[in-house]
């Protein structure tokens, strides 16, 4: 099916006969595969009598060689999957297989893309970036401090570099434009953080997605913001380079070296918020973050500090 997609991806017309002979199958087999492409990958294919078949829009697929060619300063191996449960899940399996880190896992789509606390990350075929970078951390809790915030900052900088100036951060690790989510981050850790461990830095960026009935909160994409489509291979290369740069800074100076820059880009600085922890809600005003990336809130006139993966921030209606 993907061989057929490769033939069609230029967005031009291809006759059933030409497609059949390229694939070595009959025209009716081509027809079946075309229906499969539409049903399984959600692609729209035009059929015009006398001209053949054409994808509704040309498609650029992820190409490891293109990604690698565009990131000369970075030698992380890049694995690309057409379809996978989740790039983080595959990264965790690769760690179990003892693949040497660092490396990157990418997919054209995720069937079970994940967010925090078991939530779903909507991941349609060939539209967005679903990316996991695996790092090995040797005996350095300090290297984990504020790491998910560092990843958010790197993602935000990539978006700005590609012409999305409104991209900003929401504690702990969302990237938003205004109130709309454009990227999500999920870190997963295996091993002993005090000794040797591996961390998977999962990043989902909405790149060319224009429609989704599935995302149940306000969202946007680079394309919706900029009014044009983006080359995902180029973006992935830039994401690798930016992560490399920020991870080096973090490794050298710890999170304190990043803290001020993160705060400057926090969209909800000074805002009235509710912090949700399970069934509990704490209302306060955002003061900023501390040197470990924890949230500083003014609650009833007193500064309090909050950290942990189970916390969510919401703007209060009166904010
Ligand atoms: P927080 O708890 O920090 O507010 P969140 O509710 O945004 O975060 P995450 O775990 O970061 O949760 O991300 C999962 C959520 O993101 C989903 O529950 C869904 O509402 C939303 N979501 C899922 N897919 C996408 C997507 N492609 N683009 C934007 N948002 C998405």
Short mmCIF file of C-alpha atoms and ligand atoms in Angstrom, two decimals:
data_model
loop_
_atom_site.label_atom_id
_atom_site.label_comp_id
_atom_site.label_asym_id
_atom_site.label_seq_id
_atom_site.Cartn_x
_atom_site.Cartn_y
_atom_site.Cartn_z
CA UNK A 1 0.00 0.00 0.00
CA UNK A 2 2.85 2.40 0.83
CA UNK A 3 4.55 1.62 -2.49
CA UNK A 4 1.39 2.85 -4.17
CA UNK A 5 1.42 5.94 -1.97
CA UNK A 6 5.00 6.63 -3.03
CA UNK A 7 3.88 6.60 -6.66
CA UNK A 8 1.01 8.99 -5.95
CA UNK A 9 2.71 11.36 -3.53
CA UNK A 10 3.69 13.88 -6.27
CA UNK A 11 0.02 14.90 -6.45
CA UNK A 12 -0.12 14.29 -10.24
CA UNK A 13 -2.50 12.05 -12.15
CA UNK A 14 -1.46 8.41 -12.63
CA UNK A 15 -3.47 6.01 -14.76
CA UNK A 16 -4.69 2.75 -13.24
CA UNK A 17 -2.70 0.90 -15.88
CA UNK A 18 0.56 2.72 -15.11
CA UNK A 19 0.10 2.14 -11.38
CA UNK A 20 -0.73 -1.54 -11.98
CA UNK A 21 2.35 -2.16 -14.09
CA UNK A 22 4.62 -0.30 -11.64
CA UNK A 23 3.28 -2.48 -8.82
CA UNK A 24 3.03 -5.67 -10.91
CA UNK A 25 -0.68 -6.10 -10.07
CA UNK A 26 -3.99 -5.85 -11.93
CA UNK A 27 -6.00 -2.64 -12.21
CA UNK A 28 -8.64 -4.03 -9.89
CA UNK A 29 -5.92 -4.77 -7.30
CA UNK A 30 -4.80 -1.13 -7.67
CA UNK A 31 -8.39 -0.03 -7.08
CA UNK A 32 -8.56 -2.08 -3.87
CA UNK A 33 -5.30 -0.62 -2.58
CA UNK A 34 -6.53 2.89 -3.36
CA UNK A 35 -9.64 2.26 -1.29
CA UNK A 36 -7.46 0.94 1.50
CA UNK A 37 -5.33 4.10 1.38
CA UNK A 38 -8.45 6.22 1.75
CA UNK A 39 -9.99 4.14 4.51
CA UNK A 40 -6.90 3.38 6.57
CA UNK A 41 -4.83 6.52 6.20
CA UNK A 42 -7.67 9.00 5.83
CA UNK A 43 -6.26 10.26 2.50
CA UNK A 44 -8.47 11.70 -0.17
CA UNK A 45 -7.89 10.46 -3.75
CA UNK A 46 -9.51 11.96 -6.84
CA UNK A 47 -10.53 9.73 -9.72
CA UNK A 48 -11.04 11.35 -13.12
CA UNK A 49 -12.14 9.32 -16.12
CA UNK A 50 -9.45 9.25 -18.80
CA UNK A 51 -6.75 10.69 -16.51
CA UNK A 52 -6.55 8.27 -13.60
CA UNK A 53 -5.94 8.84 -9.91
CA UNK A 54 -4.54 11.79 -8.05
CA UNK A 55 -3.96 12.51 -4.37
CA UNK A 56 -6.06 15.50 -3.26
CA UNK A 57 -2.80 17.18 -2.23
CA UNK A 58 0.85 16.25 -2.83
CA UNK A 59 2.50 14.53 0.11
CA UNK A 60 6.04 14.70 1.43
CA UNK A 61 6.90 11.62 3.45
CA UNK A 62 9.56 11.41 6.14
CA UNK A 63 12.91 10.37 4.65
CA UNK A 64 15.77 9.48 7.02
CA UNK A 65 18.32 10.51 4.36
CA UNK A 66 16.72 13.95 3.99
CA UNK A 67 16.59 14.45 7.75
CA UNK A 68 20.21 13.39 8.11
CA UNK A 69 21.32 15.57 5.18
CA UNK A 70 19.72 18.60 6.82
CA UNK A 71 21.43 18.12 10.19
CA UNK A 72 25.17 18.03 9.51
CA UNK A 73 26.14 18.83 13.10
CA UNK A 74 24.17 15.98 14.62
CA UNK A 75 24.86 12.27 14.16
CA UNK A 76 21.88 10.75 15.98
CA UNK A 77 20.54 7.73 14.07
CA UNK A 78 16.94 8.28 12.91
CA UNK A 79 14.47 5.38 12.66
CA UNK A 80 11.28 6.04 10.68
CA UNK A 81 8.09 3.95 10.94
CA UNK A 82 5.10 4.24 8.64
CA UNK A 83 2.71 3.36 11.40
CA UNK A 84 3.32 2.49 15.02
CA UNK A 85 1.50 2.40 18.36
CA UNK A 86 3.55 5.28 19.75
CA UNK A 87 7.08 6.54 19.10
CA UNK A 88 7.69 6.63 22.87
CA UNK A 89 6.54 2.99 23.16
CA UNK A 90 8.90 1.97 20.34
CA UNK A 91 11.72 3.96 21.95
CA UNK A 92 11.15 2.07 25.22
CA UNK A 93 11.24 -1.26 23.35
CA UNK A 94 14.49 -0.21 21.65
CA UNK A 95 16.00 0.55 25.06
CA UNK A 96 15.01 -2.95 26.17
CA UNK A 97 16.72 -4.34 23.03
CA UNK A 98 19.80 -2.42 24.24
CA UNK A 99 20.07 -0.13 21.26
CA UNK A 100 22.77 2.44 21.88
CA UNK A 101 21.48 5.93 22.73
CA UNK A 102 21.16 8.64 21.59
CA UNK A 103 18.79 7.84 18.76
CA UNK A 104 15.53 9.18 17.35
CA UNK A 105 12.27 7.37 16.56
CA UNK A 106 9.84 8.97 14.11
CA UNK A 107 6.51 7.82 12.71
CA UNK A 108 4.16 8.91 9.95
CA UNK A 109 1.27 8.10 12.27
CA UNK A 110 0.61 6.78 15.76
CA UNK A 111 -2.24 4.42 16.46
CA UNK A 112 -1.94 4.96 20.22
CA UNK A 113 -0.08 8.26 20.56
CA UNK A 114 0.07 9.19 24.20
CA UNK A 115 -0.09 12.28 26.40
CA UNK A 116 0.34 12.52 30.14
CA UNK A 117 -1.67 10.28 32.48
CA UNK A 118 -2.79 7.90 29.76
CA UNK A 119 -4.37 10.59 27.59
CA UNK A 120 -4.35 10.29 23.85
CA UNK A 121 -2.27 12.28 21.35
CA UNK A 122 -4.12 12.53 18.03
CA UNK A 123 -1.67 11.52 15.30
CA UNK A 124 -2.97 11.44 11.71
CA UNK A 125 -0.85 10.06 8.86
CA UNK A 126 1.92 12.20 7.28
CA UNK A 127 0.62 15.50 8.68
CA UNK A 128 2.55 16.14 11.86
CA UNK A 129 5.73 15.24 13.72
CA UNK A 130 5.71 12.35 16.18
CA UNK A 131 9.22 12.24 17.55
CA UNK A 132 11.05 10.49 20.40
CA UNK A 133 14.67 11.12 21.31
CA UNK A 134 16.34 8.58 23.61
CA UNK A 135 19.16 9.70 25.90
CA UNK A 136 21.26 7.73 28.32
CA UNK A 137 21.83 9.50 31.62
CA UNK A 138 24.74 8.39 33.79
CA UNK A 139 24.39 8.99 37.52
CA UNK A 140 23.13 12.53 37.29
CA UNK A 141 19.79 13.45 38.85
CA UNK A 142 20.81 17.00 37.97
CA UNK A 143 20.61 16.10 34.28
CA UNK A 144 16.93 15.27 34.76
CA UNK A 145 15.97 18.41 36.64
CA UNK A 146 13.63 20.58 34.60
CA UNK A 147 14.33 18.45 31.54
CA UNK A 148 10.78 18.47 30.22
CA UNK A 149 10.74 22.27 30.44
CA UNK A 150 14.00 22.41 28.50
CA UNK A 151 12.44 20.29 25.75
CA UNK A 152 9.43 22.62 25.63
CA UNK A 153 11.71 25.62 25.22
CA UNK A 154 13.63 23.95 22.38
CA UNK A 155 10.38 23.04 20.59
CA UNK A 156 9.09 26.59 21.00
CA UNK A 157 12.31 28.01 19.51
CA UNK A 158 12.00 25.69 16.49
CA UNK A 159 8.43 26.92 15.93
CA UNK A 160 9.53 30.54 16.12
CA UNK A 161 12.41 29.89 13.75
CA UNK A 162 9.92 28.49 11.25
CA UNK A 163 7.74 31.61 11.42
CA UNK A 164 5.34 31.02 14.31
CA UNK A 165 6.22 34.05 16.47
CA UNK A 166 3.27 33.57 18.84
CA UNK A 167 4.50 30.20 20.13
CA UNK A 168 4.98 30.25 23.90
CA UNK A 169 5.11 27.98 26.93
CA UNK A 170 2.62 26.76 29.49
CA UNK A 171 3.96 25.07 32.61
CA UNK A 172 5.06 22.34 32.74
CA UNK A 173 5.51 21.35 29.14
CA UNK A 174 2.90 22.52 26.68
CA UNK A 175 3.63 24.74 23.73
CA UNK A 176 0.72 27.02 22.85
CA UNK A 177 -0.15 29.79 20.44
CA UNK A 178 -2.55 32.00 22.42
CA UNK A 179 -4.79 29.47 24.16
CA UNK A 180 -4.33 26.80 21.49
CA UNK A 181 -2.08 23.80 21.86
CA UNK A 182 0.39 23.34 18.98
CA UNK A 183 2.81 20.83 20.54
CA UNK A 184 2.90 18.39 23.43
CA UNK A 185 5.76 16.77 25.30
CA UNK A 186 5.92 13.50 27.21
CA UNK A 187 9.04 12.34 29.03
CA UNK A 188 9.32 8.71 30.11
CA UNK A 189 12.13 7.26 32.16
CA UNK A 190 13.49 3.73 32.61
CA UNK A 191 16.25 2.57 34.93
CA UNK A 192 17.61 4.10 38.08
CA UNK A 193 17.76 7.90 37.96
CA UNK A 194 20.46 7.89 40.66
CA UNK A 195 22.64 5.51 38.63
CA UNK A 196 22.14 4.71 34.94
CA UNK A 197 18.85 5.45 33.27
CA UNK A 198 17.37 6.17 29.87
CA UNK A 199 14.97 8.98 29.23
CA UNK A 200 12.65 9.20 26.25
CA UNK A 201 11.87 12.75 25.18
CA UNK A 202 8.59 12.47 23.27
CA UNK A 203 7.48 15.44 21.17
CA UNK A 204 4.33 15.85 19.08
CA UNK A 205 4.12 18.97 16.88
CA UNK A 206 1.07 19.85 14.83
CA UNK A 207 2.61 20.75 11.50
CA UNK A 208 0.26 20.49 8.53
CA UNK A 209 -2.91 19.26 10.27
CA UNK A 210 -5.88 21.40 9.29
CA UNK A 211 -8.83 19.51 10.70
CA UNK A 212 -9.52 17.11 13.53
CA UNK A 213 -12.74 16.08 15.22
CA UNK A 214 -10.77 14.09 17.73
CA UNK A 215 -8.77 16.68 19.66
CA UNK A 216 -10.90 17.63 22.65
CA UNK A 217 -9.30 20.96 23.53
CA UNK A 218 -8.35 24.11 21.61
CA UNK A 219 -5.50 23.38 19.19
CA UNK A 220 -3.72 24.78 16.20
CA UNK A 221 -0.99 23.79 13.76
CA UNK A 222 1.91 25.53 12.04
CA UNK A 223 -0.04 25.47 8.80
CA UNK A 224 -3.14 27.01 10.36
CA UNK A 225 -0.98 29.73 11.87
CA UNK A 226 1.23 30.51 8.88
CA UNK A 227 -1.19 29.71 6.05
CA UNK A 228 1.30 27.42 4.30
CA UNK A 229 2.52 23.84 4.46
CA UNK A 230 5.87 22.92 6.04
CA UNK A 231 8.52 20.35 5.13
CA UNK A 232 8.58 17.90 8.04
CA UNK A 233 12.05 16.50 7.18
CA UNK A 234 13.54 19.95 7.51
CA UNK A 235 11.65 20.53 10.76
CA UNK A 236 12.85 17.27 12.29
CA UNK A 237 16.45 18.18 11.45
CA UNK A 238 16.01 21.58 13.09
CA UNK A 239 14.36 19.99 16.12
CA UNK A 240 17.38 17.68 16.55
CA UNK A 241 19.80 20.59 16.26
CA UNK A 242 17.82 22.76 18.71
CA UNK A 243 17.44 19.94 21.25
CA UNK A 244 21.15 19.22 20.99
CA UNK A 245 21.94 22.87 21.71
CA UNK A 246 19.58 23.19 24.69
CA UNK A 247 20.57 19.79 26.14
CA UNK A 248 24.22 20.83 26.03
CA UNK A 249 23.40 24.05 27.88
CA UNK A 250 21.35 22.10 30.41
CA UNK A 251 24.10 19.56 30.91
CA UNK A 252 26.74 22.24 31.41
CA UNK A 253 24.83 24.60 33.72
CA UNK A 254 21.87 22.57 35.00
CA UNK A 255 18.34 23.98 34.89
CA UNK A 256 19.38 27.30 36.51
CA UNK A 257 21.12 28.13 33.21
CA UNK A 258 17.75 27.92 31.43
CA UNK A 259 15.35 29.16 34.11
CA UNK A 260 15.26 32.85 33.16
CA UNK A 261 14.79 32.17 29.45
CA UNK A 262 11.99 29.74 30.20
CA UNK A 263 10.21 32.26 32.43
CA UNK A 264 10.52 34.99 29.80
CA UNK A 265 8.59 32.77 27.43
CA UNK A 266 5.93 31.61 29.89
CA UNK A 267 2.59 32.76 28.50
CA UNK A 268 0.88 32.52 31.87
CA UNK A 269 3.38 34.52 33.92
CA UNK A 270 1.45 36.68 36.43
CA UNK A 271 -1.89 35.12 35.48
CA UNK A 272 -4.59 33.88 37.87
CA UNK A 273 -4.69 30.10 37.57
CA UNK A 274 -6.03 26.94 39.13
CA UNK A 275 -3.61 24.11 39.71
CA UNK A 276 -5.35 20.77 39.41
CA UNK A 277 -3.99 17.73 41.23
CA UNK A 278 -6.49 14.89 40.88
CA UNK A 279 -9.61 15.99 42.73
CA UNK A 280 -7.83 18.93 44.40
CA UNK A 281 -7.69 22.45 43.09
CA UNK A 282 -5.45 25.26 44.29
CA UNK A 283 -6.08 28.80 43.12
CA UNK A 284 -3.24 31.26 42.88
CA UNK A 285 -1.21 33.66 40.78
CA UNK A 286 1.78 32.47 38.73
CA UNK A 287 5.03 33.93 40.07
CA UNK A 288 7.27 31.82 37.85
CA UNK A 289 9.40 28.71 38.27
CA UNK A 290 12.25 27.84 40.60
CA UNK A 291 15.76 26.64 39.75
CA UNK A 292 14.50 23.05 39.37
CA UNK A 293 11.58 23.90 37.11
CA UNK A 294 8.90 23.68 39.82
CA UNK A 295 5.96 26.09 39.62
CA UNK A 296 5.90 29.08 42.01
CA UNK A 297 2.39 30.23 42.86
CA UNK A 298 1.19 32.99 45.17
CA UNK A 299 -1.58 31.33 47.17
CA UNK A 300 -3.49 33.55 49.63
CA UNK A 301 -0.57 35.97 49.68
CA UNK A 302 2.07 33.29 50.33
CA UNK A 303 4.54 31.80 47.81
CA UNK A 304 4.19 28.04 47.37
CA UNK A 305 6.14 25.69 45.13
CA UNK A 306 4.65 22.77 43.20
CA UNK A 307 6.21 20.00 41.13
CA UNK A 308 5.26 16.55 39.86
CA UNK A 309 3.89 14.88 36.77
CA UNK A 310 0.28 14.80 37.96
CA UNK A 311 -0.27 18.54 37.95
CA UNK A 312 -2.24 20.55 35.39
CA UNK A 313 -2.62 24.27 35.12
CA UNK A 314 -5.80 26.02 33.98
CA UNK A 315 -6.47 29.75 33.57
CA UNK A 316 -9.10 31.04 35.97
CA UNK A 317 -12.10 32.66 34.35
CA UNK A 318 -11.30 35.97 36.00
CA UNK A 319 -7.68 35.85 34.71
P1 LIG B 1 -2.08 19.61 31.00
O1 LIG B 1 -2.59 18.58 31.93
O2 LIG B 1 -0.68 20.04 31.23
O3 LIG B 1 -2.99 20.78 30.84
P2 LIG B 1 -3.07 18.45 28.66
O4 LIG B 1 -4.44 18.32 29.23
O5 LIG B 1 -2.95 19.35 27.51
O6 LIG B 1 -2.00 18.94 29.64
P3 LIG B 1 -1.29 16.35 27.68
O7 LIG B 1 -1.07 15.06 28.34
O8 LIG B 1 -0.17 17.31 27.61
O9 LIG B 1 -2.56 16.97 28.40
O10 LIG B 1 -1.81 16.08 26.21
C1 LIG B 1 -2.93 15.27 25.96
C2 LIG B 1 -4.12 16.14 25.62
O11 LIG B 1 -3.82 16.96 24.51
C3 LIG B 1 -5.32 15.32 25.15
O12 LIG B 1 -6.10 14.96 26.27
C4 LIG B 1 -6.04 16.25 24.18
O13 LIG B 1 -6.91 17.11 24.88
C5 LIG B 1 -4.93 17.09 23.62
N1 LIG B 1 -4.46 16.60 22.29
C6 LIG B 1 -4.44 15.34 21.79
N2 LIG B 1 -3.91 15.32 20.56
C7 LIG B 1 -3.59 16.60 20.26
C8 LIG B 1 -3.01 17.22 19.13
N3 LIG B 1 -2.63 16.55 18.05
N4 LIG B 1 -2.85 18.57 19.19
C9 LIG B 1 -3.22 19.29 20.27
N5 LIG B 1 -3.76 18.75 21.36
C10 LIG B 1 -3.95 17.42 21.36
#
